[in-house]
mmCIF file of C-alpha atoms in Angstrom:
data_model
loop_
_atom_site.group_PDB
_atom_site.id
_atom_site.type_symbol
_atom_site.label_atom_id
_atom_site.label_comp_id
_atom_site.label_asym_id
_atom_site.label_seq_id
_atom_site.Cartn_x
_atom_site.Cartn_y
_atom_site.Cartn_z
ATOM 1 C CA UNK A 1 161.221 133.529 188.211
ATOM 2 C CA UNK A 2 158.772 131.236 186.494
ATOM 3 C CA UNK A 3 155.809 129.776 188.307
ATOM 4 C CA UNK A 4 154.062 126.724 186.913
ATOM 5 C CA UNK A 5 150.384 126.244 187.531
ATOM 6 C CA UNK A 6 148.820 122.799 187.417
ATOM 7 C CA UNK A 7 145.101 122.386 187.129
ATOM 8 C CA UNK A 8 143.126 119.201 187.671
ATOM 9 C CA UNK A 9 139.576 118.224 186.837
ATOM 10 C CA UNK A 10 138.628 115.486 189.241
ATOM 11 C CA UNK A 11 135.670 113.331 188.421
ATOM 12 C CA UNK A 12 132.631 114.203 190.500
ATOM 13 C CA UNK A 13 131.444 110.941 191.991
ATOM 14 C CA UNK A 14 128.369 112.687 193.347
ATOM 15 C CA UNK A 15 127.100 113.681 189.864
ATOM 16 C CA UNK A 16 125.056 111.049 188.088
ATOM 17 C CA UNK A 17 123.850 113.328 185.327
ATOM 18 C CA UNK A 18 127.251 113.703 183.655
ATOM 19 C CA UNK A 19 127.382 111.813 180.365
ATOM 20 C CA UNK A 20 130.571 110.663 178.733
ATOM 21 C CA UNK A 21 130.702 112.419 175.304
ATOM 22 C CA UNK A 22 131.786 109.193 173.620
ATOM 23 C CA UNK A 23 128.841 107.292 175.095
ATOM 24 C CA UNK A 24 126.510 110.116 174.167
ATOM 25 C CA UNK A 25 127.699 109.951 170.561
ATOM 26 C CA UNK A 26 127.143 106.204 170.521
ATOM 27 C CA UNK A 27 123.630 106.664 171.874
ATOM 28 C CA UNK A 28 122.842 109.083 169.034
ATOM 29 C CA UNK A 29 124.305 106.815 166.387
ATOM 30 C CA UNK A 30 121.595 105.296 164.148
ATOM 31 C CA UNK A 31 121.023 101.607 164.792
ATOM 32 C CA UNK A 32 121.175 99.279 161.801
ATOM 33 C CA UNK A 33 117.869 97.780 160.698
ATOM 34 C CA UNK A 34 119.396 95.101 158.495
ATOM 35 C CA UNK A 35 118.103 92.480 160.891
ATOM 36 C CA UNK A 36 114.565 93.658 160.112
ATOM 37 C CA UNK A 37 115.239 93.477 156.369
ATOM 38 C CA UNK A 38 116.477 89.925 156.945
ATOM 39 C CA UNK A 39 113.018 89.200 158.331
ATOM 40 C CA UNK A 40 111.458 90.627 155.176
ATOM 41 C CA UNK A 41 113.671 88.362 153.122
ATOM 42 C CA UNK A 42 112.719 85.379 155.270
ATOM 43 C CA UNK A 43 109.030 86.179 154.783
ATOM 44 C CA UNK A 44 109.343 86.503 151.007
ATOM 45 C CA UNK A 45 111.305 83.255 150.798
ATOM 46 C CA UNK A 46 108.789 81.618 153.119
ATOM 47 C CA UNK A 47 106.050 82.515 150.649
ATOM 48 C CA UNK A 48 108.256 81.181 147.845
ATOM 49 C CA UNK A 49 108.739 77.960 149.814
ATOM 50 C CA UNK A 50 104.993 77.506 150.001
ATOM 51 C CA UNK A 51 104.638 78.311 146.300
ATOM 52 C CA UNK A 52 107.331 75.885 145.109
ATOM 53 C CA UNK A 53 106.079 73.211 147.489
ATOM 54 C CA UNK A 54 102.586 73.623 146.037
ATOM 55 C CA UNK A 55 103.968 73.157 142.530
ATOM 56 C CA UNK A 56 105.094 69.646 143.476
ATOM 57 C CA UNK A 57 101.512 68.381 143.658
ATOM 58 C CA UNK A 58 101.916 64.935 142.123
ATOM 59 C CA UNK A 59 100.770 63.160 145.269
ATOM 60 C CA UNK A 60 97.502 65.112 145.219
ATOM 61 C CA UNK A 61 96.568 64.231 141.642
ATOM 62 C CA UNK A 62 93.424 62.200 141.222
ATOM 63 C CA UNK A 63 95.137 59.352 139.382
ATOM 64 C CA UNK A 64 97.127 58.457 142.507
ATOM 65 C CA UNK A 65 94.181 58.259 144.891
ATOM 66 C CA UNK A 66 94.023 54.474 144.577
ATOM 67 C CA UNK A 67 97.728 53.691 144.117
ATOM 68 C CA UNK A 68 101.177 55.138 143.478
ATOM 69 C CA UNK A 69 102.323 53.095 140.486
ATOM 70 C CA UNK A 70 104.396 55.343 138.217
ATOM 71 C CA UNK A 71 104.596 58.090 140.845
ATOM 72 C CA UNK A 72 108.398 58.467 140.780
ATOM 73 C CA UNK A 73 108.396 58.849 136.989
ATOM 74 C CA UNK A 74 105.907 61.704 137.216
ATOM 75 C CA UNK A 75 107.877 63.358 140.029
ATOM 76 C CA UNK A 76 110.988 63.235 137.831
ATOM 77 C CA UNK A 77 109.559 66.063 135.714
ATOM 78 C CA UNK A 78 109.482 68.339 138.775
ATOM 79 C CA UNK A 79 113.106 67.981 139.896
ATOM 80 C CA UNK A 80 113.916 71.557 138.833
ATOM 81 C CA UNK A 81 111.233 72.845 141.183
ATOM 82 C CA UNK A 82 112.571 70.583 143.932
ATOM 83 C CA UNK A 83 116.060 72.080 143.641
ATOM 84 C CA UNK A 84 114.595 75.585 143.822
ATOM 85 C CA UNK A 85 112.434 74.605 146.797
ATOM 86 C CA UNK A 86 115.457 73.323 148.702
ATOM 87 C CA UNK A 87 117.624 76.428 148.294
ATOM 88 C CA UNK A 88 114.757 78.863 148.915
ATOM 89 C CA UNK A 89 113.707 77.082 152.104
ATOM 90 C CA UNK A 90 117.202 76.898 153.570
ATOM 91 C CA UNK A 91 118.113 80.533 152.825
ATOM 92 C CA UNK A 92 114.784 81.643 154.272
ATOM 93 C CA UNK A 93 115.519 79.744 157.483
ATOM 94 C CA UNK A 94 118.946 81.358 157.781
ATOM 95 C CA UNK A 95 117.493 84.841 157.363
ATOM 96 C CA UNK A 96 114.837 84.069 159.957
ATOM 97 C CA UNK A 97 117.565 83.341 162.503
ATOM 98 C CA UNK A 98 119.105 86.763 161.826
ATOM 99 C CA UNK A 99 115.710 88.383 162.332
ATOM 100 C CA UNK A 100 115.186 86.418 165.541
ATOM 101 C CA UNK A 101 118.508 87.643 166.926
ATOM 102 C CA UNK A 102 117.773 91.247 166.000
ATOM 103 C CA UNK A 103 114.270 91.142 167.448
ATOM 104 C CA UNK A 104 115.589 89.643 170.671
ATOM 105 C CA UNK A 105 118.142 92.456 170.986
ATOM 106 C CA UNK A 106 115.513 95.088 170.186
ATOM 107 C CA UNK A 107 113.085 93.785 172.820
ATOM 108 C CA UNK A 108 115.770 93.012 175.404
ATOM 109 C CA UNK A 109 116.956 96.624 175.287
ATOM 110 C CA UNK A 110 113.585 97.818 176.578
ATOM 111 C CA UNK A 111 112.383 94.742 178.482
ATOM 112 C CA UNK A 112 115.549 93.447 180.182
ATOM 113 C CA UNK A 113 113.742 91.437 182.869
ATOM 114 C CA UNK A 114 110.885 90.084 180.748
ATOM 115 C CA UNK A 115 110.379 86.685 179.128
ATOM 116 C CA UNK A 116 108.930 88.376 176.037
ATOM 117 C CA UNK A 117 112.260 88.706 174.120
ATOM 118 C CA UNK A 118 113.167 85.073 174.778
ATOM 119 C CA UNK A 119 109.763 83.715 173.756
ATOM 120 C CA UNK A 120 109.762 85.804 170.570
ATOM 121 C CA UNK A 121 113.229 84.613 169.568
ATOM 122 C CA UNK A 122 112.485 81.000 170.516
ATOM 123 C CA UNK A 123 109.376 80.948 168.324
ATOM 124 C CA UNK A 124 111.294 82.188 165.298
ATOM 125 C CA UNK A 125 114.279 79.924 165.909
ATOM 126 C CA UNK A 126 111.945 76.947 166.248
ATOM 127 C CA UNK A 127 110.277 77.823 162.951
ATOM 128 C CA UNK A 128 113.670 78.067 161.255
ATOM 129 C CA UNK A 129 114.538 74.582 162.528
ATOM 130 C CA UNK A 130 111.234 73.211 161.220
ATOM 131 C CA UNK A 131 112.012 74.729 157.808
ATOM 132 C CA UNK A 132 115.418 73.058 157.756
ATOM 133 C CA UNK A 133 113.784 69.756 158.692
ATOM 134 C CA UNK A 134 111.259 70.289 155.913
ATOM 135 C CA UNK A 135 114.106 70.405 153.411
ATOM 136 C CA UNK A 136 116.014 67.585 155.078
ATOM 137 C CA UNK A 137 114.975 64.789 152.711
ATOM 138 C CA UNK A 138 115.614 66.710 149.506
ATOM 139 C CA UNK A 139 119.022 65.305 148.643
ATOM 140 C CA UNK A 140 117.802 61.737 149.187
ATOM 141 C CA UNK A 141 115.205 62.196 146.459
ATOM 142 C CA UNK A 142 116.255 65.096 144.208
ATOM 143 C CA UNK A 143 119.503 63.501 143.115
ATOM 144 C CA UNK A 144 118.072 60.051 142.264
ATOM 145 C CA UNK A 145 115.062 61.599 140.553
ATOM 146 C CA UNK A 146 117.264 63.911 138.495
ATOM 147 C CA UNK A 147 119.555 61.050 137.511
ATOM 148 C CA UNK A 148 119.060 57.457 136.487
ATOM 149 C CA UNK A 149 118.868 55.966 139.986
ATOM 150 C CA UNK A 150 115.566 54.364 140.836
ATOM 151 C CA UNK A 151 113.237 55.597 143.552
ATOM 152 C CA UNK A 152 110.398 53.506 144.910
ATOM 153 C CA UNK A 153 106.989 54.939 144.101
ATOM 154 C CA UNK A 154 105.795 54.636 147.695
ATOM 155 C CA UNK A 155 108.904 56.430 149.028
ATOM 156 C CA UNK A 156 108.542 59.210 146.451
ATOM 157 C CA UNK A 157 104.906 59.672 147.473
ATOM 158 C CA UNK A 158 105.883 59.922 151.136
ATOM 159 C CA UNK A 159 108.494 62.531 150.259
ATOM 160 C CA UNK A 160 105.917 64.561 148.345
ATOM 161 C CA UNK A 161 103.652 64.520 151.407
ATOM 162 C CA UNK A 162 106.608 65.595 153.575
ATOM 163 C CA UNK A 163 107.495 68.723 151.600
ATOM 164 C CA UNK A 164 103.799 69.488 151.203
ATOM 165 C CA UNK A 165 103.321 69.754 154.967
ATOM 166 C CA UNK A 166 106.429 70.183 157.151
ATOM 167 C CA UNK A 167 107.814 73.450 155.657
ATOM 168 C CA UNK A 168 104.347 74.987 156.061
ATOM 169 C CA UNK A 169 104.379 74.586 159.845
ATOM 170 C CA UNK A 170 104.978 78.122 161.129
ATOM 171 C CA UNK A 171 103.065 77.539 164.356
ATOM 172 C CA UNK A 172 105.913 78.639 166.613
ATOM 173 C CA UNK A 173 106.364 81.893 164.700
ATOM 174 C CA UNK A 174 102.936 82.835 165.994
ATOM 175 C CA UNK A 175 104.437 82.999 169.477
ATOM 176 C CA UNK A 176 106.659 85.850 168.308
ATOM 177 C CA UNK A 177 103.583 87.716 167.124
ATOM 178 C CA UNK A 178 101.846 87.243 170.462
ATOM 179 C CA UNK A 179 105.027 88.340 172.238
ATOM 180 C CA UNK A 180 105.000 91.586 170.283
ATOM 181 C CA UNK A 181 101.419 92.140 171.375
ATOM 182 C CA UNK A 182 102.569 91.785 174.975
ATOM 183 C CA UNK A 183 105.410 94.221 174.277
ATOM 184 C CA UNK A 184 103.012 96.728 172.698
ATOM 185 C CA UNK A 185 100.836 96.643 175.795
ATOM 186 C CA UNK A 186 103.871 97.867 177.720
ATOM 187 C CA UNK A 187 104.426 100.662 175.209
ATOM 188 C CA UNK A 188 107.811 99.500 173.901
ATOM 189 C CA UNK A 189 106.752 98.742 170.315
ATOM 190 C CA UNK A 190 104.236 100.401 168.041
ATOM 191 C CA UNK A 191 100.618 99.678 168.885
ATOM 192 C CA UNK A 192 99.797 98.504 165.364
ATOM 193 C CA UNK A 193 102.667 96.006 165.482
ATOM 194 C CA UNK A 194 101.117 94.535 168.611
ATOM 195 C CA UNK A 195 97.695 94.329 167.003
ATOM 196 C CA UNK A 196 99.084 92.601 163.933
ATOM 197 C CA UNK A 197 100.881 90.197 166.261
ATOM 198 C CA UNK A 198 97.679 89.460 168.155
ATOM 199 C CA UNK A 199 95.570 88.849 165.038
ATOM 200 C CA UNK A 200 97.989 87.144 162.644
ATOM 201 C CA UNK A 201 100.264 85.641 165.295
ATOM 202 C CA UNK A 202 97.311 84.352 167.280
ATOM 203 C CA UNK A 203 95.703 82.914 164.140
ATOM 204 C CA UNK A 204 99.000 81.236 163.227
ATOM 205 C CA UNK A 205 99.071 79.487 166.606
ATOM 206 C CA UNK A 206 95.404 78.486 166.406
ATOM 207 C CA UNK A 207 95.850 77.032 162.919
ATOM 208 C CA UNK A 208 98.880 75.111 164.147
ATOM 209 C CA UNK A 209 96.831 73.630 166.960
ATOM 210 C CA UNK A 210 94.024 72.654 164.577
ATOM 211 C CA UNK A 211 94.128 69.864 161.956
ATOM 212 C CA UNK A 212 94.721 72.623 159.387
ATOM 213 C CA UNK A 213 98.231 73.139 160.750
ATOM 214 C CA UNK A 214 99.782 73.524 157.315
ATOM 215 C CA UNK A 215 97.851 76.761 156.830
ATOM 216 C CA UNK A 216 99.892 78.329 159.631
ATOM 217 C CA UNK A 217 102.636 78.875 157.063
ATOM 218 C CA UNK A 218 100.473 81.170 154.948
ATOM 219 C CA UNK A 219 99.368 83.370 157.857
ATOM 220 C CA UNK A 220 102.753 83.213 159.596
ATOM 221 C CA UNK A 221 104.633 84.399 156.518
ATOM 222 C CA UNK A 222 102.175 87.286 156.121
ATOM 223 C CA UNK A 223 102.713 88.251 159.778
ATOM 224 C CA UNK A 224 106.499 88.172 159.362
ATOM 225 C CA UNK A 225 106.388 90.251 156.189
ATOM 226 C CA UNK A 226 104.195 92.946 157.758
ATOM 227 C CA UNK A 227 106.088 93.058 161.057
ATOM 228 C CA UNK A 228 109.596 93.073 159.585
ATOM 229 C CA UNK A 229 108.688 95.918 157.231
ATOM 230 C CA UNK A 230 107.323 97.814 160.218
ATOM 231 C CA UNK A 231 110.594 97.474 162.102
ATOM 232 C CA UNK A 232 112.659 98.235 159.006
ATOM 233 C CA UNK A 233 110.903 101.431 157.934
ATOM 234 C CA UNK A 234 109.103 102.483 161.101
ATOM 235 C CA UNK A 235 110.038 102.130 164.749
ATOM 236 C CA UNK A 236 111.527 105.665 164.681
ATOM 237 C CA UNK A 237 111.067 106.140 168.400
ATOM 238 C CA UNK A 238 113.673 103.482 169.192
ATOM 239 C CA UNK A 239 116.120 103.867 166.294
ATOM 240 C CA UNK A 240 118.588 105.859 168.360
ATOM 241 C CA UNK A 241 118.294 103.894 171.597
ATOM 242 C CA UNK A 242 118.015 100.179 170.859
ATOM 243 C CA UNK A 243 121.088 98.066 170.438
#
């Protein structure tokens, strides 16, 4: 006579300390830091945007202080730089959006009920939009200047002023730096990241408020470069827990 024995392992609803092995494995799985490297790329391209924009300095030459006659002809020689400026600025803005999304996820995982993640992401997204706007007139002027189509001297001068100012406006990125300072005070990011955010992020905002608003791009790009590298190669405490 054969007797069959059936065993069951019911789930204990009264135990809250039991961890699903699959979930435990996921929690131990290293979290990708590619979003942080995207921020590094955005910072480097932001610096390149400022550099290429500075190379198109025709409007600031002394000979055009009293008039703009012949301005478009002089700008024609810089069309190669203008094409580079356009692509660099747009790619940098796209990478900044990736960094903004990753930073929001990183902060939201430890501050689920705080406004800090939203403010940080909003500041970076706003800066990306400003960068796109800064490159928005390129096609209207690069193509005619590179070809035989005529461009009015006064319009070309206005365009030179546009790319010499708008892409430099990183004021809103400073909000992300200040948000990281607030996060550091709550112990969820490295203390030095918070201090960098307070100093460079705060200075970025102050420059944006002042008449020297174009200088916010220089300080803002430096803040982004430092902070993104910190998240990419540091932040060990949260590598296995953030999502």
